[in-house]
Coordinates of N, CA and C in Angstrom, one line a residue:
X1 N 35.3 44.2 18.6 CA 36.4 45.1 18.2 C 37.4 45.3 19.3
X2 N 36.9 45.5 21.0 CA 37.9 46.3 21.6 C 39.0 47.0 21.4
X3 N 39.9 46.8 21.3 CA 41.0 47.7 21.4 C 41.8 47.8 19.9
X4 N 41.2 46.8 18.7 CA 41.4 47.2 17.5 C 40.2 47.5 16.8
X5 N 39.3 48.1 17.1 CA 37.6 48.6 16.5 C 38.1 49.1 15.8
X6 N 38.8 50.4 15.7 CA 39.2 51.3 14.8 C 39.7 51.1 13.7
X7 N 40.7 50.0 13.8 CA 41.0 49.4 12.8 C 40.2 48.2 11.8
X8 N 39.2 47.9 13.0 CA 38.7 47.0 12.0 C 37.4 47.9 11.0
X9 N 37.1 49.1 11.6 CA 36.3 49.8 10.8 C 37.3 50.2 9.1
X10 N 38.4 50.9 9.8 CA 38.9 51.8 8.9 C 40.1 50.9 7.5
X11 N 40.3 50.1 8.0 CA 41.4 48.8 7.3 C 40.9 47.5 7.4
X12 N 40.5 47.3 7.8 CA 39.7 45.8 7.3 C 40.4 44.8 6.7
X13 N 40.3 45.0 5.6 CA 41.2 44.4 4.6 C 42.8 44.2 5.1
X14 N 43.4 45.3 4.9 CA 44.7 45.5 5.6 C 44.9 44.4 6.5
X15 N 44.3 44.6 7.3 CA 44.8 43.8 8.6 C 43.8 42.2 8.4
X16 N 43.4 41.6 7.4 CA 43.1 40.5 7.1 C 44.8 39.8 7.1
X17 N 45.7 40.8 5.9 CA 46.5 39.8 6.1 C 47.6 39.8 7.3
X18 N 46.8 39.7 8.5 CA 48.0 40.1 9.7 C 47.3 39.0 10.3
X19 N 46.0 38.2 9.7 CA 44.8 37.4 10.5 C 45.9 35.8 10.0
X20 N 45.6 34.7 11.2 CA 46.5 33.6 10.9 C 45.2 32.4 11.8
X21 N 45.1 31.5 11.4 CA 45.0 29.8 12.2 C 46.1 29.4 12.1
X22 N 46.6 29.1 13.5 CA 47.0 28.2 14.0 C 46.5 27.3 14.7
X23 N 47.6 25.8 15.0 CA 47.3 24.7 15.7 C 48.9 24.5 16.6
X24 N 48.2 23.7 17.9 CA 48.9 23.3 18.5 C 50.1 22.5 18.0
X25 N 49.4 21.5 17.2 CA 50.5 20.4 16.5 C 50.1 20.7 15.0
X26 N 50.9 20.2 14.0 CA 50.5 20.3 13.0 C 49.5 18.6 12.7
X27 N 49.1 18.1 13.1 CA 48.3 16.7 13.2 C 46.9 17.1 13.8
X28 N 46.5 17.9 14.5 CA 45.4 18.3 15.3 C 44.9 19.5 15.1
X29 N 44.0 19.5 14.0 CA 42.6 20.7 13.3 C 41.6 20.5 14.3
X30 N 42.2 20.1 15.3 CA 40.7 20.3 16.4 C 40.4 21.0 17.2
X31 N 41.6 21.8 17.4 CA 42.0 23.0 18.5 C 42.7 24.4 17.6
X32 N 42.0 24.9 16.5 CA 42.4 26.0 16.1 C 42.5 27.2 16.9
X33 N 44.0 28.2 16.6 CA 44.1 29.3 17.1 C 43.9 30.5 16.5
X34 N 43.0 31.4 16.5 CA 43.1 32.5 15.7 C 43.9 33.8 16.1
X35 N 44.2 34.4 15.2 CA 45.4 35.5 16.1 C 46.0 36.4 14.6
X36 N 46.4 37.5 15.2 CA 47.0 37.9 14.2 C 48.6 38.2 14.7
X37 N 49.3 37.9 13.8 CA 51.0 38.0 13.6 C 51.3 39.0 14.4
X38 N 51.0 40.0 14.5 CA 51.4 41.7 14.8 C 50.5 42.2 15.3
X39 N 51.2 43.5 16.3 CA 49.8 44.0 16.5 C 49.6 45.6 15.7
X40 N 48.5 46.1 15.3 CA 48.4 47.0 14.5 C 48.5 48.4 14.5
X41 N 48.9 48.7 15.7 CA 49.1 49.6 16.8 C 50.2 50.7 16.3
X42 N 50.0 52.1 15.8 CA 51.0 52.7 15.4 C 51.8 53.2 16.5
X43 N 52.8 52.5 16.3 CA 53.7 52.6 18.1 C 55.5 52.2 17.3
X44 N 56.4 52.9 18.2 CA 57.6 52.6 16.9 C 58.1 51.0 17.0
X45 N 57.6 50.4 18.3 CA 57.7 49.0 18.1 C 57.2 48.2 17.3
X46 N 57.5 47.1 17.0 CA 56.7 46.0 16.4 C 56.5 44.6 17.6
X47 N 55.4 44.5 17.7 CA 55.6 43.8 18.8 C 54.7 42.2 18.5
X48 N 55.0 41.1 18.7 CA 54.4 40.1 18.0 C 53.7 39.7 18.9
X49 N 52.2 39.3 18.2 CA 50.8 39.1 19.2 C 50.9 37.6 19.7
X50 N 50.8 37.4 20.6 CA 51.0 35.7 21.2 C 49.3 35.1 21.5
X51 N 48.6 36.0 21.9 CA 47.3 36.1 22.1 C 46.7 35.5 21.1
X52 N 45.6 34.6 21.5 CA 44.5 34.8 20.5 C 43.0 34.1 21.0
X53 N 42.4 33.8 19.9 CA 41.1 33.2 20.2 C 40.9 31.5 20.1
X54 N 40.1 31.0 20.5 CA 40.2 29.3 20.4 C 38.5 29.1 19.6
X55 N 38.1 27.6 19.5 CA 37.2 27.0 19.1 C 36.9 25.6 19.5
X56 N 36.4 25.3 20.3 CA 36.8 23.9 20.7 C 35.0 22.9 20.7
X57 N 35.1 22.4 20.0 CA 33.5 21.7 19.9 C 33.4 20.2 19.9
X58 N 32.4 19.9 20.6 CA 32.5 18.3 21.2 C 30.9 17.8 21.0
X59 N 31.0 16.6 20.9 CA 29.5 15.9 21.7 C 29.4 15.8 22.3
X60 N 28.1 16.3 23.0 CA 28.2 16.2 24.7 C 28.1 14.7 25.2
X61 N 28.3 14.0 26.5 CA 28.3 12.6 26.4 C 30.0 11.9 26.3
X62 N 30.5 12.4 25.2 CA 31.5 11.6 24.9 C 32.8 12.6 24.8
X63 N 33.8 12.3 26.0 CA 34.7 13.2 26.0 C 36.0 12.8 24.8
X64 N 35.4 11.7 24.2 CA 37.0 11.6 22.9 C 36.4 12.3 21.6
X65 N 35.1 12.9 21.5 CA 34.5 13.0 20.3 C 34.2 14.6 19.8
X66 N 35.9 14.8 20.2 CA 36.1 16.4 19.9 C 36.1 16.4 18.7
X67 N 35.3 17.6 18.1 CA 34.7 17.6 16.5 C 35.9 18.9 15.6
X68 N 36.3 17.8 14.6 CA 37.3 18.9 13.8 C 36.7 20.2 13.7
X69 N 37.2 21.1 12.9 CA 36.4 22.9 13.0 C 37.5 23.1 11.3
X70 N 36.3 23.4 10.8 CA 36.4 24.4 10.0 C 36.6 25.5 9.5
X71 N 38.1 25.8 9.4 CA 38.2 26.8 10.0 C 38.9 28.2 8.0
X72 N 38.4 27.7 7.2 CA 38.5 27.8 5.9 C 37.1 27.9 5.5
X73 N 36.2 29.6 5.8 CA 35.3 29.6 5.5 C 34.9 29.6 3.7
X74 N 35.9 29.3 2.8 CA 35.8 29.1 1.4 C 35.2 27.9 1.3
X75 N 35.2 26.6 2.3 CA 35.6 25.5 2.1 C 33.6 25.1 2.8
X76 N 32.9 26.0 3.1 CA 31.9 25.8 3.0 C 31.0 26.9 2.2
X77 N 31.6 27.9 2.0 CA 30.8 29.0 0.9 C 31.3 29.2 -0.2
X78 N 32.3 28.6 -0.4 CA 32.8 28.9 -2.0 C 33.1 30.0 -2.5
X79 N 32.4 30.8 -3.3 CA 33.0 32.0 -4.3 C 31.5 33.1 -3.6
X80 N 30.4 32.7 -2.6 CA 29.5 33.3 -2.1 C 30.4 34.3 -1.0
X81 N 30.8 35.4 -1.3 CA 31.1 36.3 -0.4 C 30.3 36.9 0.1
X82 N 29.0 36.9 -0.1 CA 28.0 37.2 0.9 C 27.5 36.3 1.7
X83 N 28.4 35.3 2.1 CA 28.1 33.8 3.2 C 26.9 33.7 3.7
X84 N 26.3 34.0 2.3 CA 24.3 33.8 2.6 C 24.1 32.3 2.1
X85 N 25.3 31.8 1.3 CA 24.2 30.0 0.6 C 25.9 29.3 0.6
X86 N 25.8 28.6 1.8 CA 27.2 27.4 1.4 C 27.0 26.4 0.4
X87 N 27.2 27.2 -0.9 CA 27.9 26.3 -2.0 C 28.5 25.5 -2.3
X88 N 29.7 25.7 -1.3 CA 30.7 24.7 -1.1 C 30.6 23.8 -1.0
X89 N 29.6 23.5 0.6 CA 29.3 22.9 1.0 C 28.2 21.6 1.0
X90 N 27.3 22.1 -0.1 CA 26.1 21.8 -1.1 C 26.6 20.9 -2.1
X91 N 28.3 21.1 -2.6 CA 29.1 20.8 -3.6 C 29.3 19.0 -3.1
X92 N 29.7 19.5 -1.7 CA 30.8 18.1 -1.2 C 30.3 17.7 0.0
X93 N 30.5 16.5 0.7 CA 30.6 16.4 1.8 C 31.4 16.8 3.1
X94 N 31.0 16.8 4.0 CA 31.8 17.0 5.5 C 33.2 16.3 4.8
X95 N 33.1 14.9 4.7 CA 34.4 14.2 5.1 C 35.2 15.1 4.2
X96 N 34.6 15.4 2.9 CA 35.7 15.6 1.5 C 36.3 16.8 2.0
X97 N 35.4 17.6 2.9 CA 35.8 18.5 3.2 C 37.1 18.7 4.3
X98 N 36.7 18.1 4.9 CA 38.3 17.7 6.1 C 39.2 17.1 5.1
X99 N 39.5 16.0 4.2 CA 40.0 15.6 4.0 C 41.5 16.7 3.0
X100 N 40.9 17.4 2.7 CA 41.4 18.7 1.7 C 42.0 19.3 2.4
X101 N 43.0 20.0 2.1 CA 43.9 21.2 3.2 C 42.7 22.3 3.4
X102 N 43.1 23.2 4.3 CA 42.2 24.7 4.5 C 43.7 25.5 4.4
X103 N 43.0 26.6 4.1 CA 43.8 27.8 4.1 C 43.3 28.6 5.2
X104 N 44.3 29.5 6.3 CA 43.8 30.2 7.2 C 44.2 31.2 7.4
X105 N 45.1 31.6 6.6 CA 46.4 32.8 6.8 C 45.4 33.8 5.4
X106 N 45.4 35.3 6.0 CA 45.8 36.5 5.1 C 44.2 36.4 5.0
X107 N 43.1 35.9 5.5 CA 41.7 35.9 5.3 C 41.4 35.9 6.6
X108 N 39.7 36.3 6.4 CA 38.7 36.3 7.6 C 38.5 34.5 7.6
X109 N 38.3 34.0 8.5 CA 38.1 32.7 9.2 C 37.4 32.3 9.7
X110 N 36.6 31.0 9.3 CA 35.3 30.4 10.2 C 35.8 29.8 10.8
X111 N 34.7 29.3 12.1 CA 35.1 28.0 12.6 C 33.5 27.6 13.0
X112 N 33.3 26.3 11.8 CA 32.2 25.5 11.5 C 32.7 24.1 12.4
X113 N 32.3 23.4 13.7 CA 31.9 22.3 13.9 C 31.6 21.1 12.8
X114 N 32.4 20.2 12.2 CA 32.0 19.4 11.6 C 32.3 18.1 12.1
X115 N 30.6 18.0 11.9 CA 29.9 16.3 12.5 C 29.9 15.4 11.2
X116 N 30.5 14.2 11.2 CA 30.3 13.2 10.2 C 29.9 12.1 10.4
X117 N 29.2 11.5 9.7 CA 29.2 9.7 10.1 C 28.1 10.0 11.4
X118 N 27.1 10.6 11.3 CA 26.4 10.7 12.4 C 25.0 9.8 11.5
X119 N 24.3 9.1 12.3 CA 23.0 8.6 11.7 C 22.1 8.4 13.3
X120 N 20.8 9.2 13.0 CA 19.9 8.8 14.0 C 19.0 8.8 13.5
X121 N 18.0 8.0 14.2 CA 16.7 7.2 14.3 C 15.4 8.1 14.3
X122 N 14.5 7.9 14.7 CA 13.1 8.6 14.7 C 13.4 8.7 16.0
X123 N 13.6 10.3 17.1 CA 13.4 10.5 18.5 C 14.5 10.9 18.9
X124 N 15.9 10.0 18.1 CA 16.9 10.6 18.7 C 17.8 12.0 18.5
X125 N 18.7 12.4 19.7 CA 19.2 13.5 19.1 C 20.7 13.7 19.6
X126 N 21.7 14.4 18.8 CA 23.0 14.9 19.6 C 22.9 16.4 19.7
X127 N 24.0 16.0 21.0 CA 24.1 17.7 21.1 C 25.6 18.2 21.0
X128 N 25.9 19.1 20.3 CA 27.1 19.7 19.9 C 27.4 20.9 20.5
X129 N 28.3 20.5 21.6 CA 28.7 22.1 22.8 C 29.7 22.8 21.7
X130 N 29.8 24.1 21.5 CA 31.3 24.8 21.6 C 31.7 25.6 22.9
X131 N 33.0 25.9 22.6 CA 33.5 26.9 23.7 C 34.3 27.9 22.8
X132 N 34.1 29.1 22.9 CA 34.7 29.9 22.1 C 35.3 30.7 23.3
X133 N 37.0 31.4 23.2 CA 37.4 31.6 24.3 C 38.5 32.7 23.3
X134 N 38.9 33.1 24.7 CA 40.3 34.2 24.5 C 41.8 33.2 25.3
X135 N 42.4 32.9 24.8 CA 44.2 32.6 25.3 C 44.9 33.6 25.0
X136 N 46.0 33.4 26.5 CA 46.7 34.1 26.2 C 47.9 33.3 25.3
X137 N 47.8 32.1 25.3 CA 49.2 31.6 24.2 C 48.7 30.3 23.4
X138 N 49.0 30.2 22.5 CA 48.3 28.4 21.7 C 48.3 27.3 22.6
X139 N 49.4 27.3 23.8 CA 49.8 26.3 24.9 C 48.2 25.8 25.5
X140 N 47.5 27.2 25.8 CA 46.7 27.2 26.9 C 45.1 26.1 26.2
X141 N 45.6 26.4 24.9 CA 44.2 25.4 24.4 C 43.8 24.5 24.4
X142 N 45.0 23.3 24.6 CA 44.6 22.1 25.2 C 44.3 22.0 27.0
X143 N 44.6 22.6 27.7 CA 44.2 23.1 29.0 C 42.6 23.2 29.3
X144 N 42.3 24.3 28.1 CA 41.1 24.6 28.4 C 40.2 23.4 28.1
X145 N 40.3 22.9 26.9 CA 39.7 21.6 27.0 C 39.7 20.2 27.6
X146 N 40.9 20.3 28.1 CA 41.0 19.4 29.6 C 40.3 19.9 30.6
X147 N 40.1 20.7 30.5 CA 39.6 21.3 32.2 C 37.9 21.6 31.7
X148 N 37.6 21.6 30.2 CA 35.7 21.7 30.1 C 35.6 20.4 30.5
X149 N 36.8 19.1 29.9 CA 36.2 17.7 30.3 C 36.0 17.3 31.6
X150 N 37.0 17.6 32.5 CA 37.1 17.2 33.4 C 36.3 17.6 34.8
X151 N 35.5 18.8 34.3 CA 34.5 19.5 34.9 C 33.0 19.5 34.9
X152 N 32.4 18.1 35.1 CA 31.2 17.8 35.0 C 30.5 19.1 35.7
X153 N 29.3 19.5 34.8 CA 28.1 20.6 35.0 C 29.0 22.0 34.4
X154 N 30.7 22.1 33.9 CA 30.9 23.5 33.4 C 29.9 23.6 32.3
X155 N 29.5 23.0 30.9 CA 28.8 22.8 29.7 C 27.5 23.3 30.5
X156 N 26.8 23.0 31.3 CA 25.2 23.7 31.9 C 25.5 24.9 32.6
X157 N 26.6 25.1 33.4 CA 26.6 26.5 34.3 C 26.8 27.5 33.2
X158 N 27.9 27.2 32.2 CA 28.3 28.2 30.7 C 26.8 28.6 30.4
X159 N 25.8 27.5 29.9 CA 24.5 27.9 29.1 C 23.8 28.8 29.9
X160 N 24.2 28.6 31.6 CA 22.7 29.3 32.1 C 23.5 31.1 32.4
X161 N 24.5 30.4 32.6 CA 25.4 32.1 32.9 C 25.1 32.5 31.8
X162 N 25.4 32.5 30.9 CA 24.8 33.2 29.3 C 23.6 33.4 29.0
X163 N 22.4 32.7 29.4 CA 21.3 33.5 29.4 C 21.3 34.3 30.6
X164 N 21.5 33.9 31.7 CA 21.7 35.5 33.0 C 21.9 36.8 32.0
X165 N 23.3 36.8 31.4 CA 24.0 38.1 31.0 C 23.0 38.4 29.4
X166 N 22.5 37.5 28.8 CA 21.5 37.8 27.5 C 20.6 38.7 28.5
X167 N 19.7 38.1 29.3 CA 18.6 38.9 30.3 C 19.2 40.1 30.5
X168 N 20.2 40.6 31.2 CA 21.0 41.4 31.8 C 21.0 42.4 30.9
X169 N 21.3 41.9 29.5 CA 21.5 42.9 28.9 C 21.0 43.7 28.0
X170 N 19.7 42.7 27.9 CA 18.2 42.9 26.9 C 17.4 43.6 28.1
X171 N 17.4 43.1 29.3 CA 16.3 43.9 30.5 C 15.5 45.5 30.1
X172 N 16.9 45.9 29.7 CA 16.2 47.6 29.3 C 15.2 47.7 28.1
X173 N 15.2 46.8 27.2 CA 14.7 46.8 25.7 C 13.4 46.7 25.9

């Protein structure tokens, strides 16, 4: 929530339609931006949010085999607004599902990793990193992904720093 908690308790709805995906290019669903238009802030300005959140998901191993995202959670749960049984998804394939536009504007937003055309053997396995982050501008999201590639061992230091702060934070319980 931080600094919109209040709002997301009290308006929810309301401020769904201030919620947007964006992309860097309009050619590249690989690097979605989440963000809302405005900020919701009763202040006599209106001031437009540049800020947002990212999604960036890969196979580990292979730095070209950044995985589109899903970012139209209808488009795997269908008419289930209790996003307890992807129907959607049950309906159609991965590919059919890329293939179709998403909607991202005026709704709450997933961002599903989608792996296609994957087939493995008896033994073998992939592994599928995300990085979920804060930007300050849509610019910065190809950056960040240049710089997870280019940074052999960031994908292992991320995992173990994250359990450090899980421990850290569970310790008392």
């Amino acid at each position: 929530g931080g600094r919109i908690e209040h709002y997301l308790k009290e308006t929810g709805r309301t401020l769904e339609s201030w919620f947007g995906v964006y992309h860097v290019d309009d050619d590249n669903k690989y690097m979605p931006f989440y963000k809302m238009s405005y900020q919701p802030f009763n202040v006599e300005e209106v001031s437009v949010e540049n800020a947002g959140h990212y999604c960036i998901s890969f196979i580990e191993g292979d730095k070209h085999a950044t995985l589109p995202i899903v970012f139209d959670r209808d488009k795997v749960f269908g008419a289930d607004t209790t996003l307890l049984r992807p129907t959607a998804l049950m309906n159609s394939s991965v590919s059919e599902i890329l293939s179709n536009p998403q909607y991202g504007f005026a709704k709450t937003s997933s961002a599903f990793a989608a792996a296609e055309n994957i087939n493995l053997d008896i033994g073998e396995s992939v592994t599928i990193t995300s990085f979920y982050g804060k930007a300050e501008q849509i610019t910065d999201v190809p950056i960040v992904l240049r710089s997870v590639f280019n940074n052999p061992g960031l994908v292992q230091y991320k995992f173990i720093r994250a359990r450090e702060v899980i421990d850290q934070l569970t310790s008392g319980i």
